[in-house]
PDB file of C-alpha atoms and ligand atoms in Angstrom:
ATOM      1  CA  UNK O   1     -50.318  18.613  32.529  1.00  0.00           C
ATOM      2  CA  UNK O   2     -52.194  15.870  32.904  1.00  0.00           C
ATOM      3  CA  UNK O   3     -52.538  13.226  30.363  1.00  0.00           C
ATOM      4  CA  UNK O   4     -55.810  12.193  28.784  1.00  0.00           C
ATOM      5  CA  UNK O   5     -56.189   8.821  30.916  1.00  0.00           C
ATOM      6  CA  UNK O   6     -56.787  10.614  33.656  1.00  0.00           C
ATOM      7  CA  UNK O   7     -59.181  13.630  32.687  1.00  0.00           C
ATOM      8  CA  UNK O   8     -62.222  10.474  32.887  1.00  0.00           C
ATOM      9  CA  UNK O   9     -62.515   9.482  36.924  1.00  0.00           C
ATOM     10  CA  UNK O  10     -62.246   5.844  36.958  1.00  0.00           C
ATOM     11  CA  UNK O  11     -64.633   5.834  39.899  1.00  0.00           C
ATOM     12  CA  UNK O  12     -67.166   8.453  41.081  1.00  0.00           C
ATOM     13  CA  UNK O  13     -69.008   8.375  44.611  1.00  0.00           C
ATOM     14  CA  UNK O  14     -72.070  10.139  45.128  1.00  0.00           C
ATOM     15  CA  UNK O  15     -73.508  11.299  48.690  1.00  0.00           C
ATOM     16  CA  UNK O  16     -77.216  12.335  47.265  1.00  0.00           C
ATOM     17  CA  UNK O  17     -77.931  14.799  49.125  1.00  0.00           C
ATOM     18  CA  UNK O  18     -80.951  17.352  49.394  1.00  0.00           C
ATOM     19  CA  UNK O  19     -84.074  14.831  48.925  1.00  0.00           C
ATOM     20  CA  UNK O  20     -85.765  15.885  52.138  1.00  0.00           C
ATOM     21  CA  UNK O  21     -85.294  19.730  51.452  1.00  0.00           C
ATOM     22  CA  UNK O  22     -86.188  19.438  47.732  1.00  0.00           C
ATOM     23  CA  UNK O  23     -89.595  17.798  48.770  1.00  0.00           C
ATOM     24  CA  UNK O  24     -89.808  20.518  51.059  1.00  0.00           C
ATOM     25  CA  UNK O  25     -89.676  23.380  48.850  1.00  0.00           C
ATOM     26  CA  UNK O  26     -92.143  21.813  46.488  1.00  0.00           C
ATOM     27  CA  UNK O  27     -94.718  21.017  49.510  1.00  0.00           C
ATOM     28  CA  UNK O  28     -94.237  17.331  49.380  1.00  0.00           C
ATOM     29  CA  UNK O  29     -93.327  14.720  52.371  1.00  0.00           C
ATOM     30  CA  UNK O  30     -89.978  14.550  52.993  1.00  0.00           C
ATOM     31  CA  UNK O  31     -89.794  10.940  51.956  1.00  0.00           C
ATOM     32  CA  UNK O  32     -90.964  12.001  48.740  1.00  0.00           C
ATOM     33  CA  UNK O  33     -87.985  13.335  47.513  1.00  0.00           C
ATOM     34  CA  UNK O  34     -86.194   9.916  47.729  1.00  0.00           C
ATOM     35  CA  UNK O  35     -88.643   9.084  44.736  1.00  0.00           C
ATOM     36  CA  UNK O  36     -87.549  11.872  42.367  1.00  0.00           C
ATOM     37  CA  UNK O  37     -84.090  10.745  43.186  1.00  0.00           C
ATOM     38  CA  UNK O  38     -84.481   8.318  40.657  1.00  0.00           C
ATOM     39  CA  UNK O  39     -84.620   9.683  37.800  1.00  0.00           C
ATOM     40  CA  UNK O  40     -81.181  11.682  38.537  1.00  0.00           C
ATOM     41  CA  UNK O  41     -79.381   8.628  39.163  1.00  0.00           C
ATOM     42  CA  UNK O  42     -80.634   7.030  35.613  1.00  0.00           C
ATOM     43  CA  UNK O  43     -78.795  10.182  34.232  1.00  0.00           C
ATOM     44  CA  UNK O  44     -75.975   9.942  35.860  1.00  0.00           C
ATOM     45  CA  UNK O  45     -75.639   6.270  35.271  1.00  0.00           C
ATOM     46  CA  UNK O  46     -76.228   6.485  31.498  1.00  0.00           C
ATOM     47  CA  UNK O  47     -73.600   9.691  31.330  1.00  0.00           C
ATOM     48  CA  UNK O  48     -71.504   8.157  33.451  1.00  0.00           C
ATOM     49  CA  UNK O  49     -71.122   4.967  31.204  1.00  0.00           C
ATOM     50  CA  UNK O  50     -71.505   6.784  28.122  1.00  0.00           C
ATOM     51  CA  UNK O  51     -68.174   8.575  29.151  1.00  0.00           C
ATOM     52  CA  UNK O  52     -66.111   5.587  30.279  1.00  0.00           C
ATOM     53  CA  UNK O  53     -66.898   5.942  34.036  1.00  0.00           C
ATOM     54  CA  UNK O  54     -65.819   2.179  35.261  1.00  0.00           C
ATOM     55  CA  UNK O  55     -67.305   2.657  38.577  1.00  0.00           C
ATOM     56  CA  UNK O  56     -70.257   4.673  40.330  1.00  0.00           C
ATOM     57  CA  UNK O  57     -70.832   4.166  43.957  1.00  0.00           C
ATOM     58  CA  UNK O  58     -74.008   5.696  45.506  1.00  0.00           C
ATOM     59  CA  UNK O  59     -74.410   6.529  48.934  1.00  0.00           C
ATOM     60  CA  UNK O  60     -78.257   5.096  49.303  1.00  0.00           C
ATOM     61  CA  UNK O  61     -78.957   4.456  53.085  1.00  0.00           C
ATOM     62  CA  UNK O  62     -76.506   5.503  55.869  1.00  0.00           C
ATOM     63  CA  UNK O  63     -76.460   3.244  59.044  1.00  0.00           C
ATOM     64  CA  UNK O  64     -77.556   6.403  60.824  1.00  0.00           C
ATOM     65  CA  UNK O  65     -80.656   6.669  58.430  1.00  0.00           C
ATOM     66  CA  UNK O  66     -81.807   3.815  60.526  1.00  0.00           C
ATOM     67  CA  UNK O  67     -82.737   6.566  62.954  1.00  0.00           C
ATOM     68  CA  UNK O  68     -85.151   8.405  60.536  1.00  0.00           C
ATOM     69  CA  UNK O  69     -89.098   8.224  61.018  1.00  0.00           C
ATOM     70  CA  UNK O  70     -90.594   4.908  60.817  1.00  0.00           C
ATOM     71  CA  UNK O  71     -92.822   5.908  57.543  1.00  0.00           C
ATOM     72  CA  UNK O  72     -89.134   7.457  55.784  1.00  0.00           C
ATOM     73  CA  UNK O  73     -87.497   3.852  56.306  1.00  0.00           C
ATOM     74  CA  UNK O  74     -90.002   2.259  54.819  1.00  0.00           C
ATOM     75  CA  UNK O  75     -90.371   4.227  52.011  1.00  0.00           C
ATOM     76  CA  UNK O  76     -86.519   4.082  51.148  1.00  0.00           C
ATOM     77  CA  UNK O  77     -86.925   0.149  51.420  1.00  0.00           C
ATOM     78  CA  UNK O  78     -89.862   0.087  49.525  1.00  0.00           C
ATOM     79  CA  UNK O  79     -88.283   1.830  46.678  1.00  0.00           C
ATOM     80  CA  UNK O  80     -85.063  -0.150  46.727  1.00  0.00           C
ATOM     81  CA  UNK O  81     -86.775  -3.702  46.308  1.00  0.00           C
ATOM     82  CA  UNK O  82     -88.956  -1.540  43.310  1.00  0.00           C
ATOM     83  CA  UNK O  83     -86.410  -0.224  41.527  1.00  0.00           C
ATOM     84  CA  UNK O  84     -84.329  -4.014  42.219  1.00  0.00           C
ATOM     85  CA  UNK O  85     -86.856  -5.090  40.498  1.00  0.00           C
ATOM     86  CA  UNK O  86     -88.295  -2.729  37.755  1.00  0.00           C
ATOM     87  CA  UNK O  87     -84.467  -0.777  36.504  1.00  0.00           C
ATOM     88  CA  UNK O  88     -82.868  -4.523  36.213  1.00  0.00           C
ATOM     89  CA  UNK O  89     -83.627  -4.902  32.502  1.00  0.00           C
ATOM     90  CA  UNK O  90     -82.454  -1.502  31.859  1.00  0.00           C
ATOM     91  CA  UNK O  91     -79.373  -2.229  33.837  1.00  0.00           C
ATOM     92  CA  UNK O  92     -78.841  -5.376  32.115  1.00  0.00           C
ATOM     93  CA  UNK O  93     -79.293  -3.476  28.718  1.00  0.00           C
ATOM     94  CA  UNK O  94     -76.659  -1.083  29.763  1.00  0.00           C
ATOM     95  CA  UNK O  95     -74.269  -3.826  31.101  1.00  0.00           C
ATOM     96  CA  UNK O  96     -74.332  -2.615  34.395  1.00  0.00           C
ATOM     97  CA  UNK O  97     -73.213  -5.021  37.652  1.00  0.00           C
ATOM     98  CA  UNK O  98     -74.547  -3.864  40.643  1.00  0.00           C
ATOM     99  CA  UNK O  99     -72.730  -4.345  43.842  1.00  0.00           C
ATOM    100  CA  UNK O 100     -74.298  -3.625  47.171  1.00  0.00           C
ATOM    101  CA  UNK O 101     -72.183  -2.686  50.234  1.00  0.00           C
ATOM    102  CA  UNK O 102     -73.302  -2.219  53.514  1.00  0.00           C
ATOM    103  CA  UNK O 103     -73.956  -4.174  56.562  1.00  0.00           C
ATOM    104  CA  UNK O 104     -76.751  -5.835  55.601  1.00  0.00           C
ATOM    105  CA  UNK O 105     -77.506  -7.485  58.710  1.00  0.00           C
ATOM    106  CA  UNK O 106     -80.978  -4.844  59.356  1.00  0.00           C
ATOM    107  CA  UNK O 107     -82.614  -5.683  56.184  1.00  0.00           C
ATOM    108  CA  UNK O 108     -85.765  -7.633  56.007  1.00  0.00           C
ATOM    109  CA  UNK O 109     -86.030 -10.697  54.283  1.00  0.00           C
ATOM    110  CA  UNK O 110     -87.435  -9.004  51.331  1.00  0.00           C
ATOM    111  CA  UNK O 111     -85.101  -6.302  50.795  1.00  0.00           C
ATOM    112  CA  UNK O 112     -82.147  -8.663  51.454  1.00  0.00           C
ATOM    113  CA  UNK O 113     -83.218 -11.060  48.460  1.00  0.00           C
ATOM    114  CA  UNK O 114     -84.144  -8.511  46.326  1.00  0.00           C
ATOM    115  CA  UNK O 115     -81.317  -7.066  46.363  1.00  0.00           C
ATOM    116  CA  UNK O 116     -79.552 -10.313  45.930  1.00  0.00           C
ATOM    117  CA  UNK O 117     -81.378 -10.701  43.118  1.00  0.00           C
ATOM    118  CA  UNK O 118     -79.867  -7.587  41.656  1.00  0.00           C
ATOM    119  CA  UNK O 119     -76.571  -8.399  42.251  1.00  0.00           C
ATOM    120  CA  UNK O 120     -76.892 -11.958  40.566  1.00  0.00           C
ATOM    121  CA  UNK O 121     -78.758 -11.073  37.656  1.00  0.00           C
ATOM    122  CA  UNK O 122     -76.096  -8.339  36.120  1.00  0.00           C
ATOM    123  CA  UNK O 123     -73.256 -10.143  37.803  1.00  0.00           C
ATOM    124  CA  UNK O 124     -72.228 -10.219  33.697  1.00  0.00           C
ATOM    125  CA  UNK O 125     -71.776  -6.510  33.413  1.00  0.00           C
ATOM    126  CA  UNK O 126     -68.435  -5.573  32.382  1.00  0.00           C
ATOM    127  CA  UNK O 127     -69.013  -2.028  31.379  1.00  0.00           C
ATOM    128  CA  UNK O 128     -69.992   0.340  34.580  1.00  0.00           C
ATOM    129  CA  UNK O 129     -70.391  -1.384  37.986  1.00  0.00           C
ATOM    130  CA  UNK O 130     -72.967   0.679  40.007  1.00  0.00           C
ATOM    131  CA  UNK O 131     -72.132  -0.011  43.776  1.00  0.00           C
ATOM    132  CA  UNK O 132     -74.726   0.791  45.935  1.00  0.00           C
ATOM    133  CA  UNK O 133     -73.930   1.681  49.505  1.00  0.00           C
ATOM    134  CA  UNK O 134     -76.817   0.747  51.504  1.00  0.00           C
ATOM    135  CA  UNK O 135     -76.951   0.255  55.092  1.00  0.00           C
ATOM    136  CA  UNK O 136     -73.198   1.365  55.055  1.00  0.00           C
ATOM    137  CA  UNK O 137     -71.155   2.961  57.571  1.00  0.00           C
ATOM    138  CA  UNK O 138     -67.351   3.140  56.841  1.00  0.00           C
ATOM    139  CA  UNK O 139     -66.337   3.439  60.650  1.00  0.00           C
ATOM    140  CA  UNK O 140     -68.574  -0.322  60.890  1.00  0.00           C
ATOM    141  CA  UNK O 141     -66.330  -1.647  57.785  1.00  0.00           C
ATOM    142  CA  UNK O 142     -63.222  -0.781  58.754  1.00  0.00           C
ATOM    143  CA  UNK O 143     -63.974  -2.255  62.866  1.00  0.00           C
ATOM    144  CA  UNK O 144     -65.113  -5.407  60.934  1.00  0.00           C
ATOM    145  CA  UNK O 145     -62.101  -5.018  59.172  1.00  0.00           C
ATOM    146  CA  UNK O 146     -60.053  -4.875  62.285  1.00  0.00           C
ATOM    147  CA  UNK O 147     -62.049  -7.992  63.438  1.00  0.00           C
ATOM    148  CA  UNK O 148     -61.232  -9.964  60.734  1.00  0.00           C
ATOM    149  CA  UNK O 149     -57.758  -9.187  60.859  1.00  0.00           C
ATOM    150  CA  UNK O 150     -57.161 -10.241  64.774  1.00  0.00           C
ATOM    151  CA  UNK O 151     -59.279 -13.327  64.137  1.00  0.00           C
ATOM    152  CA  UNK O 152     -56.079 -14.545  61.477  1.00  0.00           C
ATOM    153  CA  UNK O 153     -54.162 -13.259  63.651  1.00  0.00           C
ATOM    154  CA  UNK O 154     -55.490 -15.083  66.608  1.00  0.00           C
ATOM    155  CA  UNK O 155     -55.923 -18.355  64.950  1.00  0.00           C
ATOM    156  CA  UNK O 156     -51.899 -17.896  64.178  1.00  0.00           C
ATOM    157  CA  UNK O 157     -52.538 -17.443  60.405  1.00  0.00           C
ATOM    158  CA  UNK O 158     -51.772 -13.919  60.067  1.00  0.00           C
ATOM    159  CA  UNK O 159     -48.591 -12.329  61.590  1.00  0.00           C
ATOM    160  CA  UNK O 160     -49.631  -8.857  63.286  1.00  0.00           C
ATOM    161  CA  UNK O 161     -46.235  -7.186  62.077  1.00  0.00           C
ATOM    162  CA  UNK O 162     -47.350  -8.184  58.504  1.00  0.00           C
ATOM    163  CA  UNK O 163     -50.667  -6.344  58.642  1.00  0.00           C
ATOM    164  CA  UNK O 164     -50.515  -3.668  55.905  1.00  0.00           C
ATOM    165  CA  UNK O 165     -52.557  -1.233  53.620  1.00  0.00           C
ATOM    166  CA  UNK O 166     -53.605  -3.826  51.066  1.00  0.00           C
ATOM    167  CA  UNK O 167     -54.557  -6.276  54.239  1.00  0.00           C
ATOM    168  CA  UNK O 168     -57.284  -3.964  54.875  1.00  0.00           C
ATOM    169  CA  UNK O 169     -57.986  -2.617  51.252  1.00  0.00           C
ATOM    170  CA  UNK O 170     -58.586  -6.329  50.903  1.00  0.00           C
ATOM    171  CA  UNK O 171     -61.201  -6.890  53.320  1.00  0.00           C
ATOM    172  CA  UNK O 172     -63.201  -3.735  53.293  1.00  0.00           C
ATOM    173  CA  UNK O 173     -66.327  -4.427  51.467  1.00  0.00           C
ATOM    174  CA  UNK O 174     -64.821  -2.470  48.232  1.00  0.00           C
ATOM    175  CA  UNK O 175     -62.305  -5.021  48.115  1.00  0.00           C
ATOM    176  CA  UNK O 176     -61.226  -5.651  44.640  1.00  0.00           C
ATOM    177  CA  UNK O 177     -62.424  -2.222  43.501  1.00  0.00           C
ATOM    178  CA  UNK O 178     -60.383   1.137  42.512  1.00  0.00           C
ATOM    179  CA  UNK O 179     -60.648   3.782  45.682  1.00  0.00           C
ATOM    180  CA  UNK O 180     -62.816   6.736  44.135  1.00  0.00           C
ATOM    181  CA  UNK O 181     -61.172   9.535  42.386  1.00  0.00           C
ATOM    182  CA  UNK O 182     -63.933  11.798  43.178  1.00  0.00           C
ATOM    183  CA  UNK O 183     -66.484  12.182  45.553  1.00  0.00           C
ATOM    184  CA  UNK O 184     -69.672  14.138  44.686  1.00  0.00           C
ATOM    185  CA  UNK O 185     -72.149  15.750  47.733  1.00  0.00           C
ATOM    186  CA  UNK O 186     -74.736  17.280  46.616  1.00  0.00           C
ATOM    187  CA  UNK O 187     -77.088  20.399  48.346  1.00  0.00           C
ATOM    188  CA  UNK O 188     -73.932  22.470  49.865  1.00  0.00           C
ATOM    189  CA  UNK O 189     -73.216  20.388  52.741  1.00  0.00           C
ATOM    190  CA  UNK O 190     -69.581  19.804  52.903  1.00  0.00           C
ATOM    191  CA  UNK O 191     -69.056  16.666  54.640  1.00  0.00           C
ATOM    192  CA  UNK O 192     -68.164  12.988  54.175  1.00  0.00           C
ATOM    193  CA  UNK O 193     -70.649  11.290  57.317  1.00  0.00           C
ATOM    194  CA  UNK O 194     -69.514   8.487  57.753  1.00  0.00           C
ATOM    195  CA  UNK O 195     -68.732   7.801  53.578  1.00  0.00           C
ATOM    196  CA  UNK O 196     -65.817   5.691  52.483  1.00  0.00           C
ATOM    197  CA  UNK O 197     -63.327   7.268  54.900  1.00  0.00           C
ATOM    198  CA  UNK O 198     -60.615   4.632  53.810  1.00  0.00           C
ATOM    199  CA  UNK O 199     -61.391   4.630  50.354  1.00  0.00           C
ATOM    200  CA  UNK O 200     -61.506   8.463  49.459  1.00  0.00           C
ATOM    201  CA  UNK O 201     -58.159   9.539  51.311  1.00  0.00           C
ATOM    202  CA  UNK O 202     -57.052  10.880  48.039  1.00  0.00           C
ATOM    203  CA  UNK O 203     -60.107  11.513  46.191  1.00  0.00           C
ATOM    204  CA  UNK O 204     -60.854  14.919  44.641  1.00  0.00           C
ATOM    205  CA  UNK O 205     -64.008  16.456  46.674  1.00  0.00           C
ATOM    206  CA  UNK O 206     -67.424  18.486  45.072  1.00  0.00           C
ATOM    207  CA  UNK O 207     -70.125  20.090  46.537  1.00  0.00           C
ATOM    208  CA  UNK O 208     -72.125  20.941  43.889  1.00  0.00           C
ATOM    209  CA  UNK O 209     -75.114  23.358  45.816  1.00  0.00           C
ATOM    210  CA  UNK O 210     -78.107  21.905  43.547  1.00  0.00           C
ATOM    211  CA  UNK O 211     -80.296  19.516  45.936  1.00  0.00           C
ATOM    212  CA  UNK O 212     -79.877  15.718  44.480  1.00  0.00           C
ATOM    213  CA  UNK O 213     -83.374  15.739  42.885  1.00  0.00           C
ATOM    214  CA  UNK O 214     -82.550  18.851  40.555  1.00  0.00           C
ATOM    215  CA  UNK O 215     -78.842  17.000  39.592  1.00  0.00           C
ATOM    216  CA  UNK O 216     -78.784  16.056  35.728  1.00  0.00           C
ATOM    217  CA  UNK O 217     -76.049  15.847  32.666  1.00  0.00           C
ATOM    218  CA  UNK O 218     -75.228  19.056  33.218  1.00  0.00           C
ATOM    219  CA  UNK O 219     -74.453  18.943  36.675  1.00  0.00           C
ATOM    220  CA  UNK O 220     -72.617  15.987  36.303  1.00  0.00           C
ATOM    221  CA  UNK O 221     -70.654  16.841  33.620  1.00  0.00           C
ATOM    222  CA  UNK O 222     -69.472  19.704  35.345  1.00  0.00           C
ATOM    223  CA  UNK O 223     -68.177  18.082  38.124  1.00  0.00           C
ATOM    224  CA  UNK O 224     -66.093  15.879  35.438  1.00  0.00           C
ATOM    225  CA  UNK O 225     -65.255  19.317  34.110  1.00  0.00           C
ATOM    226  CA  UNK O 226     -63.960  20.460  37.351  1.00  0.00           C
ATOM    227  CA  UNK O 227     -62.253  16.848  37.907  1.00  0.00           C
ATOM    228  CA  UNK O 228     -60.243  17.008  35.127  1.00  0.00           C
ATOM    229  CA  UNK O 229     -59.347  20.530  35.622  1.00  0.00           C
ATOM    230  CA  UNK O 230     -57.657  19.776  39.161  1.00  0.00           C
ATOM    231  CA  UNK O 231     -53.830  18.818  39.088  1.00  0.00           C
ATOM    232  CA  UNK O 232     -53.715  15.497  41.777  1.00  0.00           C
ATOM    233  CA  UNK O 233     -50.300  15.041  43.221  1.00  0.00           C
ATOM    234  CA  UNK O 234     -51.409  11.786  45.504  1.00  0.00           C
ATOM    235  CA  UNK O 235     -49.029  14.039  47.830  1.00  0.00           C
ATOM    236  CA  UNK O 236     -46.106  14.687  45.271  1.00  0.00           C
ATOM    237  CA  UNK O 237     -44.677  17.853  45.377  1.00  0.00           C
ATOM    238  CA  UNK O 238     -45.691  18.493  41.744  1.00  0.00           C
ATOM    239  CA  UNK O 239     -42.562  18.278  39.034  1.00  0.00           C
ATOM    240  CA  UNK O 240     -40.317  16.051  41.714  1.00  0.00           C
ATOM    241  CA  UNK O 241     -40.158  12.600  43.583  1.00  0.00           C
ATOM    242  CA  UNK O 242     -39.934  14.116  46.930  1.00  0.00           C
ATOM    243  CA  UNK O 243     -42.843  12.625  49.021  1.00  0.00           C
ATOM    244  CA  UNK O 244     -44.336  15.477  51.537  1.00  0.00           C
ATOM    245  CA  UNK O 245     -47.103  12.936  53.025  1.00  0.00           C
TER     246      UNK O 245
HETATM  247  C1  LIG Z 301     -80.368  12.291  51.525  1.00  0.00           C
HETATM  248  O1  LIG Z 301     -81.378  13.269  51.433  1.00  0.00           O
HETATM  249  C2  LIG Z 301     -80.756  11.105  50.742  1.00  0.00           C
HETATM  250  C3  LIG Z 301     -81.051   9.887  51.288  1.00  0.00           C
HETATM  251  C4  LIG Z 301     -81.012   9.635  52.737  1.00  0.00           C
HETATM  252  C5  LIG Z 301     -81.481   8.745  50.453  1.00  0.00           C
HETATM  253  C6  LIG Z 301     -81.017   8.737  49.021  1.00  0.00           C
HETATM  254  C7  LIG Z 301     -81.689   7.630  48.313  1.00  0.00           C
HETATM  255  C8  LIG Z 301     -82.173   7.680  47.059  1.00  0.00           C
HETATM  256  C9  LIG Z 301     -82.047   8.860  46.161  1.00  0.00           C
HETATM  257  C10 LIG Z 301     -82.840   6.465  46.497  1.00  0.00           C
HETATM  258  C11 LIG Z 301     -81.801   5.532  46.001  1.00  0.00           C
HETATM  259  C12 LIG Z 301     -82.422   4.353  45.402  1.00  0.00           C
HETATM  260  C13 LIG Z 301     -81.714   3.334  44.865  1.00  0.00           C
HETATM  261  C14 LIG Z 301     -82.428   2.209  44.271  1.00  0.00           C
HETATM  262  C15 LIG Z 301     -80.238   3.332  44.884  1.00  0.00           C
HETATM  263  P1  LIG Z 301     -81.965  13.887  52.791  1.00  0.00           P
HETATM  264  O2  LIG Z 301     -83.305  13.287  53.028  1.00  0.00           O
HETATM  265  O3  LIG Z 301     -80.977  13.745  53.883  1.00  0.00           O
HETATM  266  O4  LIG Z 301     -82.138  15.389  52.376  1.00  0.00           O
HETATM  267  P2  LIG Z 301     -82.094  16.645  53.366  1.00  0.00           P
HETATM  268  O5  LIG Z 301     -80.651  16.842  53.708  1.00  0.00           O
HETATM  269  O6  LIG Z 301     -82.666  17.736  52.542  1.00  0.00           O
HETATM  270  O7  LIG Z 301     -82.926  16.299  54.564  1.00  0.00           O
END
């Protein structure tokens, strides 16, 4: 059995997935469905803090969502400098932090400050940080990772036989964070693209088949349902210390 401390995931990723189709089915444009992806996350985020989530990390823009159509782009960055700007009192309310990961390196001026600005003004959140991954690409982290790593190591301040787990852990842009526990995708895909690779090597994973605009409390809680349900062994052979990993 487990005990009680861990039935709550300490840290739940999200890959929203399904906008495009859901606009779809109701005759929208596919960038469309971005916008009632809003309202899901509000639920989430107020469930998720109302249940003693610490941590919520949204998968928001993919590096390869670059490649979308011009007008989808836009849209997305349009709507992430509105709701920087119009959920940050709500956020604050909440005592939210928000921490963005990603490259960042693409954004426009705007985009980069407003989100800045999102960052600094709930920096005093201590109840639920919301991480947004936004421009992100976990292959790109871990390289820069690497890079970082054989530039110590270069200038003679890091010996390469030393490098280990928590040397990385410690540079990825989750650095200081918990890995996730579970990993949410929503709309039946059943896939990780490019999604915390490092960070979810032990995570629990749920495809939920709802598209990410239909997702509410319910949904949500049933993943926590099915969570907490699922015996993790962190690759324990269960009732013994032998390690099978
Ligand atoms: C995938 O759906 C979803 C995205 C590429 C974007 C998700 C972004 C949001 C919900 C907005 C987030 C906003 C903030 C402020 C965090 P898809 O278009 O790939 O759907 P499809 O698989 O049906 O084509």
């Amino acid at each position: 059995m487990m005990s009680e401390e861990h039935r709550i995931p300490r840290h739940v990723a999200i890959i929203m997935d399904g906008n495009g189709r859901w606009a779809e089915l109701h005759g929208m444009e596919r960038y469309e469905g971005h916008t009632h992806g809003i309202e899901p996350i509000r639920i989430v985020l107020r469930t998720a803090a109302r249940l003693g989530v610490q941590y919520l990390t949204l998968y928001a823009f993919s590096t390869e969502n670059w490649g979308r159509p011009a007008n989808e782009v836009r849209a997305l960055m349009e709507l992430f400098c509105r709701c920087a700007i119009n959920e940050m009192p709500e956020l604050k309310a909440q005592g939210v932090r928000v921490r963005v990961i990603g490259d960042r390196s693409h954004f426009s001026d705007e985009v980069r400050h407003r989100l800045e600005e999102l960052e600094d003004g709930t920096r005093n959140g201590t109840r639920l940080t919301l991480v947004l991954a936004i421009d992100y690409s976990s292959r790109l982290e871990i390289v820069e990772v690497a890079r970082e790593l054989a530039r110590m190591a270069a200038a003679g301040a890091l010996d390469p036989e030393a490098i280990d787990e928590q040397h990385f852990a410690d540079a990825l842009w989750t650095a200081g964070m918990p890995d996730p526990d579970l990993v949410i995708r929503t709309s039946g895909e059943q896939r990780l693209s490019n999604f915390l690779l490092w960070q979810a090597s032990y995570a629990e994973l749920y495809f939920p088949e709802v598209l990410w605009p239909d997702f509410g409390e319910k949904e949500f809680v049933r993943a926590l349902e099915a969570y907490a349900q699922r015996d993790r062994r962190f690759g324990l052979v269960k009732n013994t210390t032998h390690n099978v990993d």
